[in-house]
Every structure is written in structure tokens, then in C-alpha cells.
């Protein structure tokens, strides 16, 4: 997988990594934590509602967030488009910020929930949960498998990363995870009528001109097809081609095998003409009997594979493949005519030229 058509995801991953590393280097991670008491209620530090989502508090959270965005966010951005996906991220950030603040206030109604849900750890947990909801609804599974009889798909690995991110710090991270899922549902259902909002065209042009060149190329790497597995259809075709005898392959090329010489047959007696007397002293046959003798002589020549005494050379033995090719090329001709032309031609090309010439002249 590459970052092709996923420029926003690439920028988001680089931005979260940069802010997280910078917060650790300059030792300002304590400003990223969000507590209703005393940060909001006493010190009125409302800027923490926005800042706590821009960086991760630990290297473990950063690794899980980067893995999740690489496996889930790219598919969502390609489905939405970069402009719509950037608008979705802004809407999700604002929506989760407001819902998180309301959830912290509601949790203070009872002492038990107030003690459990008074703190929200730093990190874009809510935004990743909103992306997770879109991933679950939009991206279909690529394959299915079973482990101990339990059916699963390839999407289970993304769900495992999100679950590990949500339960890594219980129960503080359960609240932003639930808030992010709710924000993703509200955007998907268009309950707040925010699904059609887009960032301005001027801002898009500004980002394309100044920020996109800094992110580098997003084209996919060229891959060879040699590492791809052979499909079942290709393997079956290859096995069938190997099983077919080479002599049965239909081709118009000359047969490389040596020609077989026909076996010697006894000479066929000459048929007397009407002007000459019969050898046996009988009367000359009529025209009908003479025509039948000529046909029988021609069939005998075809069967024996030898020419009459007056001819030169031998009759070539035509294969079934050559007969099938010429029969398909000249469907109007009978099989006997095609067979006769093949036997009197040195190869199939000459036979085809003879048949074409006869049809052109006719």
C-alpha cells in the first residue's frame, strides 16, 4: 500500500509524529493532558480541549495511531477524496471536542463517574475512532479466514489496533473512543447537516502550493508481476497445454516430422478406353460403367496413397488438423474435395492458395 491519492493521510501522520516528538523534546507533555477539574473548572484553560488531540503522550500511543492511520485512513481518503476527507477530519475534531466537554460535565453528576472520567489522556483517540466507524461502514473485507472455527476477515487487524489503543489506559481512553464513534455516526447519518460542508477552495489551493510539495511524491512504487501468485485459471490452462500432444496442436506451419513413404501396393490395371478393345477380349463397357471405374480408381489412389503409374512422386498424407483448418476456412466445400487438394499439395499453405484460386476463378 502506498500514499497514492492519500495526501491528507500522509500529512496527518507526519503532523502527529512531529508534534508528539516535539512535545517530548521540549518537555511540554503536561500541557497536553485534559482534566475537567482543575484545568477547565478552576483555571479555565479551554485551549486544552483542542491541544490534547494534536499529539500523543507516549511512544506506544504514537506507534498504534500511525499503524491505524496507515491501514484505515488511506482507504477512507481514497473513497471520500482528499478535500472531503480533510473536511471530515475538521468536522470530527470540532464535534469530538464539544462532545468530550459535554461528556466530562455529565460524568461529574455522580462521584463515581466523576472520579473515573475526569481525565482524558492526550492523543487523537476520538478522531481515530471516528475514522474507524467510517472504515467499518465503507471498506469491504478483502478475504475471510477461520481461527478455531471463528470466522474472521482481514479487517480484524485494524479492529485489533483500535481496541489496543482504546484499552491501553483504562478507563480514561474509553470516553474519547466512545465519543469518536458517536461523532462518526453523526457524520455518517448527516444528523447535524454537516456532511455537505467543504473547506474553501482558496485554502485548498494554498495547501497544494505550499504544503503538498513538502510532503513529497505520492505515486506508488513500480512492482514486478513476478512475485504475484499464479491464478487458478492460468495454472489450469498451463496444465492443459502441457497435456496436449504436440502433434495435435492446430497450426499452419509445416510439419517438421519426416514424411512417411506409402507402402507398396499392387499396380492398378489400366481401364480400357472406348477406342481400344478390352484386355480380356470382352466388349467395351458403356459410358456409365466407364465413369464408375474412374471413380473407383480415384478412390483406390486415395486409399493406397500412391499415384498411378503415369504420375510422379507420392500422395502426401494429410492430418486431421490440416483438414479441420481448411474445412473451417472453406465451409462450403466438401471434406473429400479438401482432402484431395491437401494430398496433392506439398503443404497446407499451397492447398489454401489452390482453394482460394479456384473460388476466385469460379
Tab-separated table of C-alpha atoms in Angstrom:
chain	number	residue	atom	x	y	z
A	1	UNK	CA	0.000	0.000	0.000
A	2	UNK	CA	1.202	3.484	-0.854
A	3	UNK	CA	0.069	7.048	-0.223
A	4	UNK	CA	-1.323	7.437	-3.744
A	5	UNK	CA	-4.433	9.659	-3.601
A	6	UNK	CA	-3.934	9.935	0.194
A	7	UNK	CA	-2.061	13.198	0.645
A	8	UNK	CA	-4.162	14.239	3.661
A	9	UNK	CA	-3.426	10.971	5.464
A	10	UNK	CA	0.285	11.368	4.827
A	11	UNK	CA	0.233	14.924	6.158
A	12	UNK	CA	-1.811	13.869	9.204
A	13	UNK	CA	0.605	11.059	10.069
A	14	UNK	CA	3.645	13.302	9.669
A	15	UNK	CA	1.996	16.081	11.681
A	16	UNK	CA	1.073	13.821	14.619
A	17	UNK	CA	4.562	12.314	14.644
A	18	UNK	CA	6.197	15.763	14.536
A	19	UNK	CA	4.091	17.255	17.339
A	20	UNK	CA	4.498	14.170	19.538
A	21	UNK	CA	8.285	14.143	19.165
A	22	UNK	CA	8.473	17.921	19.656
A	23	UNK	CA	6.365	17.695	22.842
A	24	UNK	CA	8.767	15.093	24.220
A	25	UNK	CA	11.891	17.030	23.259
A	26	UNK	CA	10.725	20.327	24.759
A	27	UNK	CA	9.133	18.621	27.765
A	28	UNK	CA	5.647	20.098	27.334
A	29	UNK	CA	3.619	16.885	27.536
A	30	UNK	CA	1.983	18.036	30.765
A	31	UNK	CA	0.174	20.712	28.740
A	32	UNK	CA	-1.456	18.066	26.548
A	33	UNK	CA	-3.435	16.392	29.329
A	34	UNK	CA	-7.127	17.378	29.676
A	35	UNK	CA	-8.782	17.449	33.113
A	36	UNK	CA	-12.111	18.989	33.879
A	37	UNK	CA	-11.029	19.654	37.444
A	38	UNK	CA	-8.954	21.797	37.826
A	39	UNK	CA	-7.886	22.685	34.241
A	40	UNK	CA	-11.321	23.682	32.964
A	41	UNK	CA	-13.397	24.402	36.041
A	42	UNK	CA	-10.767	26.270	38.047
A	43	UNK	CA	-8.102	27.563	35.667
A	44	UNK	CA	-10.383	27.961	32.619
A	45	UNK	CA	-7.799	26.507	30.265
A	46	UNK	CA	-10.221	25.812	27.435
A	47	UNK	CA	-7.414	25.632	24.910
A	48	UNK	CA	-6.646	22.167	26.291
A	49	UNK	CA	-9.811	20.884	24.554
A	50	UNK	CA	-8.082	21.423	21.229
A	51	UNK	CA	-4.438	20.853	22.136
A	52	UNK	CA	-4.916	17.426	23.725
A	53	UNK	CA	-5.775	15.944	20.280
A	54	UNK	CA	-2.750	17.128	18.314
A	55	UNK	CA	-0.049	14.923	19.903
A	56	UNK	CA	0.337	11.559	21.613
A	57	UNK	CA	1.530	11.254	25.181
A	58	UNK	CA	3.718	8.168	24.732
A	59	UNK	CA	5.638	6.364	22.037
A	60	UNK	CA	3.281	3.384	22.322
A	61	UNK	CA	0.254	5.523	21.528
A	62	UNK	CA	2.129	7.155	18.665
A	63	UNK	CA	3.019	3.769	17.138
A	64	UNK	CA	-0.557	2.481	17.382
A	65	UNK	CA	-2.013	5.693	15.944
A	66	UNK	CA	0.396	5.629	12.995
A	67	UNK	CA	-0.365	1.955	12.281
A	68	UNK	CA	-4.089	2.579	12.436
A	69	UNK	CA	-3.980	5.601	10.129
A	70	UNK	CA	-1.825	3.787	7.588
A	71	UNK	CA	-4.154	0.780	7.432
A	72	UNK	CA	-7.546	2.509	7.698
A	73	UNK	CA	-7.247	6.189	6.816
A	74	UNK	CA	-5.809	5.659	3.333
A	75	UNK	CA	-8.819	3.617	2.217
A	76	UNK	CA	-11.265	6.183	3.593
A	77	UNK	CA	-9.498	9.094	1.892
A	78	UNK	CA	-9.490	7.290	-1.444
A	79	UNK	CA	-13.206	6.649	-1.031
A	80	UNK	CA	-14.054	10.215	0.021
A	81	UNK	CA	-11.492	12.216	-1.899
A	82	UNK	CA	-8.835	14.398	-0.303
A	83	UNK	CA	-10.977	17.539	0.054
A	84	UNK	CA	-13.949	15.718	1.552
A	85	UNK	CA	-11.705	13.696	3.859
A	86	UNK	CA	-9.956	16.831	5.128
A	87	UNK	CA	-13.374	18.385	5.765
A	88	UNK	CA	-14.436	15.226	7.614
A	89	UNK	CA	-11.363	15.412	9.864
A	90	UNK	CA	-12.061	19.055	10.751
A	91	UNK	CA	-15.727	18.318	11.499
A	92	UNK	CA	-14.747	15.275	13.574
A	93	UNK	CA	-12.186	17.284	15.567
A	94	UNK	CA	-14.682	20.016	16.394
A	95	UNK	CA	-17.521	17.575	17.109
A	96	UNK	CA	-15.424	15.349	19.373
A	97	UNK	CA	-14.081	18.386	21.218
A	98	UNK	CA	-17.602	19.592	22.043
A	99	UNK	CA	-18.966	16.138	22.865
A	100	UNK	CA	-15.955	15.382	25.089
A	101	UNK	CA	-16.535	18.568	27.055
A	102	UNK	CA	-20.223	17.726	27.483
A	103	UNK	CA	-19.376	14.152	28.494
A	104	UNK	CA	-16.950	15.376	31.155
A	105	UNK	CA	-19.655	17.644	32.564
A	106	UNK	CA	-22.211	14.817	32.611
A	107	UNK	CA	-19.725	12.495	34.307
A	108	UNK	CA	-19.473	14.917	37.242
A	109	UNK	CA	-23.109	14.342	38.174
A	110	UNK	CA	-22.138	11.367	40.350
A	111	UNK	CA	-18.973	10.995	42.450
A	112	UNK	CA	-18.176	7.549	40.991
A	113	UNK	CA	-18.287	8.587	37.322
A	114	UNK	CA	-16.657	11.917	38.174
A	115	UNK	CA	-13.626	10.131	39.608
A	116	UNK	CA	-13.400	7.698	36.679
A	117	UNK	CA	-13.917	10.140	33.800
A	118	UNK	CA	-12.276	13.353	34.934
A	119	UNK	CA	-9.166	12.994	32.808
A	120	UNK	CA	-8.708	12.461	29.059
A	121	UNK	CA	-5.174	11.401	28.005
A	122	UNK	CA	-3.506	13.233	25.110
A	123	UNK	CA	-3.771	11.850	21.620
A	124	UNK	CA	-6.166	11.810	18.646
A	125	UNK	CA	-8.139	8.879	20.111
A	126	UNK	CA	-11.528	10.403	19.314
A	127	UNK	CA	-10.559	11.262	15.720
A	128	UNK	CA	-9.232	7.754	15.069
A	129	UNK	CA	-12.475	6.300	16.449
A	130	UNK	CA	-14.467	8.466	14.035
A	131	UNK	CA	-12.281	7.184	11.194
A	132	UNK	CA	-12.814	3.635	12.484
A	133	UNK	CA	-16.586	4.000	12.156
A	134	UNK	CA	-16.247	5.102	8.531
A	135	UNK	CA	-13.823	2.226	7.882
A	136	UNK	CA	-16.270	-0.309	9.285
A	137	UNK	CA	-19.112	1.030	7.143
A	138	UNK	CA	-17.343	1.721	3.840
A	139	UNK	CA	-14.407	-0.650	3.333
A	140	UNK	CA	-15.344	-4.227	2.367
A	141	UNK	CA	-13.200	-7.164	3.514
A	142	UNK	CA	-10.629	-8.493	1.064
A	143	UNK	CA	-10.605	-12.090	2.332
A	144	UNK	CA	-12.041	-14.287	5.094
A	145	UNK	CA	-10.452	-16.958	7.280
A	146	UNK	CA	-11.194	-19.026	10.375
A	147	UNK	CA	-9.290	-19.436	13.633
A	148	UNK	CA	-10.548	-22.264	15.851
A	149	UNK	CA	-13.810	-22.236	13.919
A	150	UNK	CA	-14.403	-18.486	14.339
A	151	UNK	CA	-14.910	-16.651	11.053
A	152	UNK	CA	-12.840	-13.501	10.574
A	153	UNK	CA	-11.750	-11.143	7.806
A	154	UNK	CA	-8.668	-9.078	7.057
A	155	UNK	CA	-10.302	-6.087	8.797
A	156	UNK	CA	-9.834	-7.754	12.188
A	157	UNK	CA	-6.243	-6.483	12.337
A	158	UNK	CA	-7.405	-2.863	12.109
A	159	UNK	CA	-10.008	-3.515	14.799
A	160	UNK	CA	-7.311	-5.077	16.987
A	161	UNK	CA	-5.124	-1.962	16.719
A	162	UNK	CA	-8.075	0.293	17.585
A	163	UNK	CA	-9.050	-1.911	20.535
A	164	UNK	CA	-5.494	-1.933	21.877
A	165	UNK	CA	-5.405	1.851	21.557
A	166	UNK	CA	-8.691	2.197	23.478
A	167	UNK	CA	-7.845	-0.168	26.345
A	168	UNK	CA	-4.210	0.816	26.800
A	169	UNK	CA	-5.163	3.198	29.612
A	170	UNK	CA	-8.424	2.231	31.259
A	171	UNK	CA	-10.889	3.748	31.881
A	172	UNK	CA	-9.657	7.170	30.707
A	173	UNK	CA	-9.410	6.270	26.995
A	174	UNK	CA	-12.825	4.630	26.818
A	175	UNK	CA	-14.527	8.042	26.901
A	176	UNK	CA	-12.746	9.545	23.825
A	177	UNK	CA	-13.148	6.237	21.957
A	178	UNK	CA	-16.912	6.254	22.558
A	179	UNK	CA	-17.100	9.959	21.674
A	180	UNK	CA	-15.266	9.332	18.383
A	181	UNK	CA	-17.637	6.517	17.406
A	182	UNK	CA	-20.585	8.795	18.140
A	183	UNK	CA	-19.058	11.575	16.024
A	184	UNK	CA	-18.527	9.138	13.152
A	185	UNK	CA	-22.154	8.017	13.395
A	186	UNK	CA	-23.425	11.608	13.401
A	187	UNK	CA	-21.390	12.421	10.297
A	188	UNK	CA	-22.469	9.263	8.505
A	189	UNK	CA	-26.160	9.771	9.270
A	190	UNK	CA	-25.935	13.507	8.454
A	191	UNK	CA	-27.966	14.256	11.570
A	192	UNK	CA	-26.276	17.624	12.045
A	193	UNK	CA	-26.386	18.512	8.314
A	194	UNK	CA	-22.590	18.817	8.180
A	195	UNK	CA	-21.876	16.149	5.596
A	196	UNK	CA	-22.018	18.585	2.696
A	197	UNK	CA	-19.597	21.132	4.177
A	198	UNK	CA	-16.225	21.530	2.461
A	199	UNK	CA	-13.170	23.625	3.162
A	200	UNK	CA	-12.755	26.681	0.954
A	201	UNK	CA	-11.134	26.500	-2.461
A	202	UNK	CA	-8.604	29.181	-1.563
A	203	UNK	CA	-7.361	27.139	1.375
A	204	UNK	CA	-7.094	24.058	-0.823
A	205	UNK	CA	-5.003	25.960	-3.370
A	206	UNK	CA	-2.806	27.339	-0.591
A	207	UNK	CA	-2.142	23.849	0.755
A	208	UNK	CA	-1.438	22.460	-2.717
A	209	UNK	CA	1.021	25.254	-3.417
A	210	UNK	CA	2.938	25.377	-0.115
A	211	UNK	CA	2.383	22.196	1.896
A	212	UNK	CA	1.929	19.473	-0.731
A	213	UNK	CA	5.488	19.888	-2.156
A	214	UNK	CA	6.878	19.384	1.355
A	215	UNK	CA	5.156	16.009	1.700
A	216	UNK	CA	6.932	14.525	-1.299
A	217	UNK	CA	5.711	12.242	-4.042
A	218	UNK	CA	2.626	10.107	-3.515
A	219	UNK	CA	2.926	7.899	-6.604
A	220	UNK	CA	3.055	4.131	-5.996
A	221	UNK	CA	6.296	2.199	-6.381
A	222	UNK	CA	6.714	0.174	-9.544
A	223	UNK	CA	6.275	-3.502	-8.785
A	224	UNK	CA	7.074	-6.516	-10.886
A	225	UNK	CA	4.447	-9.139	-11.523
A	226	UNK	CA	6.887	-11.991	-10.955
A	227	UNK	CA	6.171	-12.052	-7.230
A	228	UNK	CA	2.421	-12.363	-7.749
A	229	UNK	CA	0.994	-15.867	-7.332
A	230	UNK	CA	-0.342	-17.673	-10.374
A	231	UNK	CA	-4.124	-17.731	-10.581
A	232	UNK	CA	-6.064	-20.980	-10.767
A	233	UNK	CA	-7.242	-20.270	-14.300
A	234	UNK	CA	-3.691	-19.691	-15.517
A	235	UNK	CA	-2.416	-22.829	-13.774
A	236	UNK	CA	-5.221	-24.935	-15.248
A	237	UNK	CA	-4.589	-23.566	-18.747
A	238	UNK	CA	-0.891	-24.273	-18.404
A	239	UNK	CA	-1.548	-27.875	-17.332
A	240	UNK	CA	-3.972	-28.429	-20.203
A	241	UNK	CA	-1.486	-27.010	-22.709
A	242	UNK	CA	1.226	-29.326	-21.394
A	243	UNK	CA	-1.094	-32.338	-21.588
A	244	UNK	CA	-1.978	-31.794	-25.259
A	245	UNK	CA	0.216	-33.731	-27.645
A	246	UNK	CA	2.394	-31.534	-29.800
A	247	UNK	CA	1.212	-33.361	-32.939
A	248	UNK	CA	-2.405	-32.377	-32.223
A	249	UNK	CA	-1.773	-28.639	-31.983
A	250	UNK	CA	-3.611	-26.797	-34.751
A	251	UNK	CA	-1.090	-24.808	-36.756
A	252	UNK	CA	-0.476	-23.700	-40.300
A	253	UNK	CA	3.279	-24.260	-40.120
A	254	UNK	CA	4.961	-27.098	-41.918
A	255	UNK	CA	5.096	-30.399	-40.107
A	256	UNK	CA	8.723	-30.933	-39.017
A	257	UNK	CA	8.296	-34.707	-38.938
A	258	UNK	CA	9.712	-36.664	-41.896
A	259	UNK	CA	7.159	-37.745	-44.411
A	260	UNK	CA	6.188	-41.387	-44.341
A	261	UNK	CA	6.603	-43.281	-47.571
A	262	UNK	CA	3.491	-45.212	-48.532
A	263	UNK	CA	3.622	-48.973	-48.572
A	264	UNK	CA	3.924	-50.676	-51.909
A	265	UNK	CA	0.625	-51.713	-53.404
A	266	UNK	CA	-0.015	-53.852	-56.462
A	267	UNK	CA	-0.378	-51.805	-59.650
A	268	UNK	CA	-3.895	-50.897	-60.591
A	269	UNK	CA	-4.862	-52.255	-64.008
A	270	UNK	CA	-5.478	-49.634	-66.638
A	271	UNK	CA	-9.077	-49.082	-67.647
A	272	UNK	CA	-9.582	-49.556	-71.389
A	273	UNK	CA	-10.823	-46.646	-73.412
A	274	UNK	CA	-13.798	-46.875	-75.735
A	275	UNK	CA	-11.481	-46.933	-78.798
A	276	UNK	CA	-9.352	-49.842	-77.557
A	277	UNK	CA	-10.514	-53.410	-77.015
A	278	UNK	CA	-10.547	-54.906	-73.565
A	279	UNK	CA	-7.546	-56.881	-72.415
A	280	UNK	CA	-9.708	-59.863	-71.629
A	281	UNK	CA	-11.315	-59.750	-75.053
A	282	UNK	CA	-14.702	-58.659	-73.711
A	283	UNK	CA	-16.821	-55.905	-75.159
A	284	UNK	CA	-16.122	-52.339	-74.282
A	285	UNK	CA	-18.201	-51.133	-71.267
A	286	UNK	CA	-20.668	-48.348	-71.698
A	287	UNK	CA	-20.239	-44.759	-70.532
A	288	UNK	CA	-21.861	-45.343	-67.141
A	289	UNK	CA	-19.609	-48.303	-66.343
A	290	UNK	CA	-16.536	-46.347	-67.504
A	291	UNK	CA	-17.365	-43.377	-65.196
A	292	UNK	CA	-17.816	-45.750	-62.277
A	293	UNK	CA	-14.426	-47.337	-62.957
A	294	UNK	CA	-12.720	-43.933	-62.979
A	295	UNK	CA	-14.265	-43.064	-59.606
A	296	UNK	CA	-13.199	-46.430	-58.179
A	297	UNK	CA	-9.676	-45.881	-59.482
A	298	UNK	CA	-9.518	-42.391	-57.871
A	299	UNK	CA	-10.754	-43.765	-54.542
A	300	UNK	CA	-8.201	-46.560	-54.760
A	301	UNK	CA	-5.466	-43.965	-55.266
A	302	UNK	CA	-6.616	-42.064	-52.184
A	303	UNK	CA	-6.786	-45.230	-50.080
A	304	UNK	CA	-3.436	-46.613	-51.174
A	305	UNK	CA	-1.550	-43.287	-51.014
A	306	UNK	CA	0.080	-43.876	-54.430
A	307	UNK	CA	-0.300	-42.161	-57.751
A	308	UNK	CA	-0.967	-44.042	-60.924
A	309	UNK	CA	1.939	-45.215	-62.966
A	310	UNK	CA	1.908	-42.167	-65.208
A	311	UNK	CA	2.307	-39.678	-62.249
A	312	UNK	CA	5.429	-38.636	-60.448
A	313	UNK	CA	6.029	-38.578	-56.679
A	314	UNK	CA	3.714	-39.769	-53.941
A	315	UNK	CA	0.482	-38.502	-52.417
A	316	UNK	CA	1.037	-36.574	-49.165
A	317	UNK	CA	-0.797	-37.889	-46.083
A	318	UNK	CA	-2.939	-35.039	-44.723
A	319	UNK	CA	-3.509	-34.799	-40.955
A	320	UNK	CA	-6.855	-34.220	-39.274
A	321	UNK	CA	-5.671	-30.843	-38.013
A	322	UNK	CA	-4.983	-29.628	-41.571
A	323	UNK	CA	-8.332	-30.953	-42.775
A	324	UNK	CA	-10.091	-29.169	-39.888
A	325	UNK	CA	-8.339	-25.864	-40.621
A	326	UNK	CA	-9.245	-25.843	-44.316
A	327	UNK	CA	-12.797	-27.051	-43.599
A	328	UNK	CA	-13.237	-24.115	-41.218
A	329	UNK	CA	-11.790	-21.712	-43.812
A	330	UNK	CA	-13.933	-23.103	-46.655
A	331	UNK	CA	-17.171	-24.347	-45.078
A	332	UNK	CA	-18.940	-24.599	-48.474
A	333	UNK	CA	-16.576	-27.269	-49.783
A	334	UNK	CA	-16.993	-30.943	-49.060
A	335	UNK	CA	-14.499	-32.880	-46.990
A	336	UNK	CA	-13.477	-35.086	-49.931
A	337	UNK	CA	-12.546	-32.063	-52.041
A	338	UNK	CA	-10.451	-30.578	-49.236
A	339	UNK	CA	-8.765	-33.947	-48.660
A	340	UNK	CA	-7.921	-34.322	-52.350
A	341	UNK	CA	-6.370	-30.845	-52.550
A	342	UNK	CA	-4.300	-31.451	-49.397
A	343	UNK	CA	-2.974	-34.771	-50.719
A	344	UNK	CA	-1.873	-33.171	-53.983
A	345	UNK	CA	-0.250	-30.104	-52.338
A	346	UNK	CA	3.189	-30.002	-50.659
A	347	UNK	CA	1.819	-28.188	-47.575
A	348	UNK	CA	-1.316	-26.589	-46.161
A	349	UNK	CA	-0.386	-23.098	-47.405
A	350	UNK	CA	-0.261	-24.318	-51.012
A	351	UNK	CA	-3.578	-26.129	-50.548
A	352	UNK	CA	-5.208	-22.967	-49.197
A	353	UNK	CA	-3.884	-20.942	-52.156
A	354	UNK	CA	-5.265	-23.550	-54.572
A	355	UNK	CA	-8.720	-23.434	-52.993
A	356	UNK	CA	-8.706	-19.637	-52.946
A	357	UNK	CA	-7.696	-19.517	-56.608
A	358	UNK	CA	-10.456	-21.967	-57.557
A	359	UNK	CA	-13.066	-19.915	-55.723
A	360	UNK	CA	-11.804	-16.658	-57.259
A	361	UNK	CA	-11.911	-18.109	-60.769
A	362	UNK	CA	-15.370	-19.557	-60.224
